[in-house]
Each structure stands twice: as structure tokens, then as C-alpha cells.
Coordinates of C-alpha atoms in Angstrom, one line a residue:
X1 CA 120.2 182.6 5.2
X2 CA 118.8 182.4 9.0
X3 CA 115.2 181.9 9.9
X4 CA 115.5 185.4 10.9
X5 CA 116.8 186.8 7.7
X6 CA 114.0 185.3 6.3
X7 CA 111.6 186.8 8.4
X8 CA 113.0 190.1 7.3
X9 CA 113.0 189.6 3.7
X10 CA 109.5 188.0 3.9
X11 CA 107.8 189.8 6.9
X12 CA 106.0 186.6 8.1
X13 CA 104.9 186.8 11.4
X14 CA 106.5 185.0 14.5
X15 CA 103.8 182.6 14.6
X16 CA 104.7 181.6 10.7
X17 CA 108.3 181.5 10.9
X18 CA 108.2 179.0 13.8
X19 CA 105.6 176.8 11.6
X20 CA 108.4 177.1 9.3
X21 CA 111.1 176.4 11.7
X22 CA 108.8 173.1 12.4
X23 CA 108.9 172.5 8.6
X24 CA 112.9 172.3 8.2
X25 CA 113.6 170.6 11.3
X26 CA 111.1 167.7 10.1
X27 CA 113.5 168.1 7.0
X28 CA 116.3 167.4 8.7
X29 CA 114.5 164.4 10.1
X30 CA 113.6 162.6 7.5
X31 CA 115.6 163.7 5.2
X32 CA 118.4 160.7 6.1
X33 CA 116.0 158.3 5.3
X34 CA 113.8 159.3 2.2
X35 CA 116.2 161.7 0.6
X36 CA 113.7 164.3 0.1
X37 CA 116.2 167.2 -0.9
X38 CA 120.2 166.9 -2.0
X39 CA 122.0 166.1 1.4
X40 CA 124.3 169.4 -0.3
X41 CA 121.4 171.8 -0.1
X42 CA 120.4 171.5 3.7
X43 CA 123.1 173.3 5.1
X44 CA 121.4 176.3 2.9
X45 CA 117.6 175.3 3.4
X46 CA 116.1 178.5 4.0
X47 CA 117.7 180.1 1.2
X48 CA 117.7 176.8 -1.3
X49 CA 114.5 175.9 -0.6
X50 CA 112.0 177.9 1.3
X51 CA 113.3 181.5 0.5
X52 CA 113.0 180.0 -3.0
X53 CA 109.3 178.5 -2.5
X54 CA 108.3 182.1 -0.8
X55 CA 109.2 184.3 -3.3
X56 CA 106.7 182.9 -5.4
X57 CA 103.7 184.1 -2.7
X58 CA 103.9 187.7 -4.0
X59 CA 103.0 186.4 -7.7
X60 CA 99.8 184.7 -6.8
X61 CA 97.0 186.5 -7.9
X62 CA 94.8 188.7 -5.2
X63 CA 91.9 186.7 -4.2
X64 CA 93.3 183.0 -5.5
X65 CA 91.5 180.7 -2.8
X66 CA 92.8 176.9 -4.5
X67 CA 96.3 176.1 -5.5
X68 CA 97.6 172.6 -7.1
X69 CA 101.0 171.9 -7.0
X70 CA 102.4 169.3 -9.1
X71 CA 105.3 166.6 -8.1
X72 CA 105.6 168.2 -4.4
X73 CA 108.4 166.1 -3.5
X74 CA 109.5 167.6 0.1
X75 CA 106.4 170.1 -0.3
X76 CA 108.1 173.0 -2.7
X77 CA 106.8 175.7 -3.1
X78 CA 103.3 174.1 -2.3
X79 CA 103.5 173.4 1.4
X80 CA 105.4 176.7 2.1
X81 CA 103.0 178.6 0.6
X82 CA 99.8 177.0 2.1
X83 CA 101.7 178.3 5.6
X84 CA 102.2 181.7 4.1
X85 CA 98.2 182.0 3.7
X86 CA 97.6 180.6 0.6
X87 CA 93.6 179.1 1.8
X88 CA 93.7 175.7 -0.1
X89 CA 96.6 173.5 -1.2
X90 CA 96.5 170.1 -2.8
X91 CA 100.0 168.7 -3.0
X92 CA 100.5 165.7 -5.7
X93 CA 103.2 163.6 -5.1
X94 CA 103.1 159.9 -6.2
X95 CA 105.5 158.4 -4.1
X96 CA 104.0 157.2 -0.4
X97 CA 107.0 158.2 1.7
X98 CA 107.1 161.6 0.4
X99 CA 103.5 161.8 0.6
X100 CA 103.9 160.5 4.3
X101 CA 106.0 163.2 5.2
X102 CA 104.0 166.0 3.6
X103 CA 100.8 164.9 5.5
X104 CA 102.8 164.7 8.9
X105 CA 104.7 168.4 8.2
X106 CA 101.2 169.6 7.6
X107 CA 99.5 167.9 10.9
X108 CA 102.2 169.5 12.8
X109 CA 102.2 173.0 11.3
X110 CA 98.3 173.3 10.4
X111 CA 98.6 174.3 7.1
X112 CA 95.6 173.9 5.2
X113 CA 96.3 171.1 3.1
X114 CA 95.1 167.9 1.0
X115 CA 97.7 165.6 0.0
X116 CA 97.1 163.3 -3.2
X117 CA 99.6 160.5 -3.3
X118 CA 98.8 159.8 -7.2
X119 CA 100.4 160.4 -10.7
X120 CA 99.7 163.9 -11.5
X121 CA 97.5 162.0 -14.4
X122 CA 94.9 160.5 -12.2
X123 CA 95.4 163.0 -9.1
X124 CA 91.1 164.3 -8.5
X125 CA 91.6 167.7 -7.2
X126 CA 89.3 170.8 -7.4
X127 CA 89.4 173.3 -10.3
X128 CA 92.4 175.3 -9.2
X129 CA 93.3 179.1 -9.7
X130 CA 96.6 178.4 -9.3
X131 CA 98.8 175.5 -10.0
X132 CA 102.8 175.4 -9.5
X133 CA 105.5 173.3 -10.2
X134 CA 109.4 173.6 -9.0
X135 CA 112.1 171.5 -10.7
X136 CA 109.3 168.7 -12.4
X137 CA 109.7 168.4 -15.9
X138 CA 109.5 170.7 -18.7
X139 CA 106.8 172.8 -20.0
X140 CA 106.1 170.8 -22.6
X141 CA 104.6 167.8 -20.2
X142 CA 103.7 170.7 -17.9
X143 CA 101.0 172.6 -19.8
X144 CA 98.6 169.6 -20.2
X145 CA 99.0 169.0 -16.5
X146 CA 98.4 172.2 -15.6
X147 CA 95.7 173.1 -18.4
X148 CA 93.4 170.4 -17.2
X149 CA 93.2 171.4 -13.8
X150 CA 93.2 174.7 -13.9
X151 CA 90.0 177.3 -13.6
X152 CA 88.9 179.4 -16.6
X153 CA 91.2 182.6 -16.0
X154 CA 93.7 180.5 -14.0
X155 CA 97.5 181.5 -13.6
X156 CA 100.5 178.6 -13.9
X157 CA 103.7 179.5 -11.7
X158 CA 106.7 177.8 -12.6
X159 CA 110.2 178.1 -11.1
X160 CA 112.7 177.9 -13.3
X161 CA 116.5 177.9 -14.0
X162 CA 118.7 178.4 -17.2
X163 CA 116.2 176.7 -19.3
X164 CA 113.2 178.6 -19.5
X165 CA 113.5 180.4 -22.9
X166 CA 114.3 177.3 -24.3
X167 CA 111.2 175.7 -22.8
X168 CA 108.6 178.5 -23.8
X169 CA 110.4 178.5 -27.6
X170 CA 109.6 174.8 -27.6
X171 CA 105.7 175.0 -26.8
X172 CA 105.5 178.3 -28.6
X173 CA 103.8 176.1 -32.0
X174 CA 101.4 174.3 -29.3
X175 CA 100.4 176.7 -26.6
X176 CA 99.1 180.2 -26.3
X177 CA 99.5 182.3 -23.4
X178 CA 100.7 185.2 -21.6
X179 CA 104.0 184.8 -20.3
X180 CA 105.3 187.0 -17.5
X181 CA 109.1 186.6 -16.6
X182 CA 110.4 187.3 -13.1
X183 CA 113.9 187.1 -11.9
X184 CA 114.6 184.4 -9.1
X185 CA 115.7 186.0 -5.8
X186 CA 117.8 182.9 -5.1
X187 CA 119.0 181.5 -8.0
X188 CA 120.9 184.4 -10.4
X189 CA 120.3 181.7 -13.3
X190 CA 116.5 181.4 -12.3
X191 CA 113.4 182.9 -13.6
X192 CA 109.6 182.3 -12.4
X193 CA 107.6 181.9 -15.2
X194 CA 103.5 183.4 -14.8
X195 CA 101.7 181.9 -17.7
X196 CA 98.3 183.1 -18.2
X197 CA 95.8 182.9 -20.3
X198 CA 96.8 179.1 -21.4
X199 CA 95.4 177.1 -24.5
X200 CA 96.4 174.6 -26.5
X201 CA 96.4 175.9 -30.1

């Protein structure tokens, strides 16, 4: 995929798709020295990684103002969508170098976010309507992350690939929620999981 495929697909603006354009070459930047996605994916970045992160704009509820996402690593999804419009990202991300990059990416490209370089366990961030994860851990450490920052009435968006029945059929005896399945537009093994409604039982 081409910056200008993804324009098509998405209909971001000129003005976004350069900020994104800023984005991946910072990628390709530091990438050599922090490793901050698979040397084998960069060839295919806007399809492997932020075609992937922005197809999880659409399924963020209307009016959602505060988004968490967990283990942000080189910023997916979080930082891509807080350049798509989402108004409030915190990015977690423990380790300093990453973190270090995802504060420079969003100096250079304005995108309104806060980045925490904490465990997720200690990370102080605001009551969140949203909070997202991509390739993190499984559900079952996910949900008590996610439950204890998350708004009454917030949503939890999870990429996922082959694994995700297997994950909701292990937290099924713990958790209860509304789960809402949608097919990845990048990965035909994928799903994005929309959990609602989340308790611990």
C-alpha cells in the first residue's frame, strides 16, 4: 500500500496524510537503532501498521474525547489515531527509548498526545472512554488493565489475530461483556474485538 492508497481507503486529508508521511519516515529513522517494528514489516508499513492502526478509527464511539492505549511500542494504533482526530491520547509504553520516540513523532506531527513511560500497572492517566491495545498480551491480563482505567460505559478495542475466540472462551467464567467482532482489513486471520459493557464477574 502507498501513502496515496491510503488516503483513498481512509479519506484523510492532505494535511493528515503528510503528518503521517512524517510519522513513517521517523520510522524508518529510528527504527535501526531501537527496533521498534520487525525490520520484515517496513517495506509494507502503511498496510502492516498504519492501514492496520486506522481501521480501528471508524469503531470508536461518536463523541469519545480520551483514549488510553496500552504497550504503545512504536505508537499502534494509539498515535495514528490521535492524528486521525481522536482529541486526547495517552500512550503507555514502559520502555524510555520507545517512549522517546513517541514523544518526538508527536512534537513533529502535533498530535495531541501524553506519553506515560510507566508499567501499564502504575501508568496515572484520566478515566478513559476508550482504551486499545495491538499485539500486547492476552485478554486475560488485558481486561484488568483496561477495566481499571476505563469510564463507566467505556468501550475496549482490541486488534487481534487467530487467537481471539480462544481468548474471549478463556475469560468467558471471569468477565462479562458485550463482544462485537469485526473482520481486520489487513490481516485475513485478524479480527477487532469491541468489548463493552465490561465487568469482572
Amino acid at each position: 500500500m502507498s501513502p496515496h492508497e491510503f488516503q483513498s481507503r481512509f479519506g484523510v486529508s492532505r494535511e493528515t496524510l503528510a503528518r503521517l508521511e512524517l510519522y513513517a519516515a521517523h520510522l524508518h529513522k529510528w527504527n535501526p537503532a531501537i527496533n521498534l517494528v520487525s525490520k520484515s514489516t517496513l517495506d509494507d508499513l502503511w498496510s502492516r501498521h498504519l492501514a492496520d492502526s486506522a481501521q480501528v478509527f471508524s469503531l470508536i464511539p461518536e463523541g469519545a474525547q480520551v483514549l488510553v492505549d496500552l504497550g504503545s511500542g512504536a505508537g499502534f494504533p494509539g498515535l495514528v489515531l490521535a492524528i486521525l482526530g481522536v482529541p486526547e491520547v495517552h500512550l503507555v509504553e514502559s520502555d524510555v527509548r520507545k517512549a522517546a520516540f513517541l514523544r518526538e513523532v508527536a512534537r513533529v506531527t502535533g498530535a495531541p498526545v501524553t506519553v506515560h513511560p510507566v508499567r501499564i500497572e502504575v501508568a496515572d492517566t484520566p478515566p478513559a472512554d476508550v482504551v486499545s491495545a495491538r499485539a500486547l498480551a492476552e485478554l486475560a491480563l488485558l481486561l484488568p488493565w483496561a477495566h481499571g482505567m476505563l469510564k463507566l460505559g467505556g468501550t475496549c478495542l482490541f486488534p487481534k489475530g487467530r487467537t481471539a475466540e480462544d481468548e474471549l472462551t478463556a475469560v468467558q467464567d471471569s468477565w462479562n461483556m458485550r463482544v462485537e467482532r469485526f473482520p481486520s482489513q489487513t490481516d485475513p486471520a485478524g479480527t477487532i474485538l469491541r468489548l463493552t459493557e465490561l465487568s469482572p464477574r
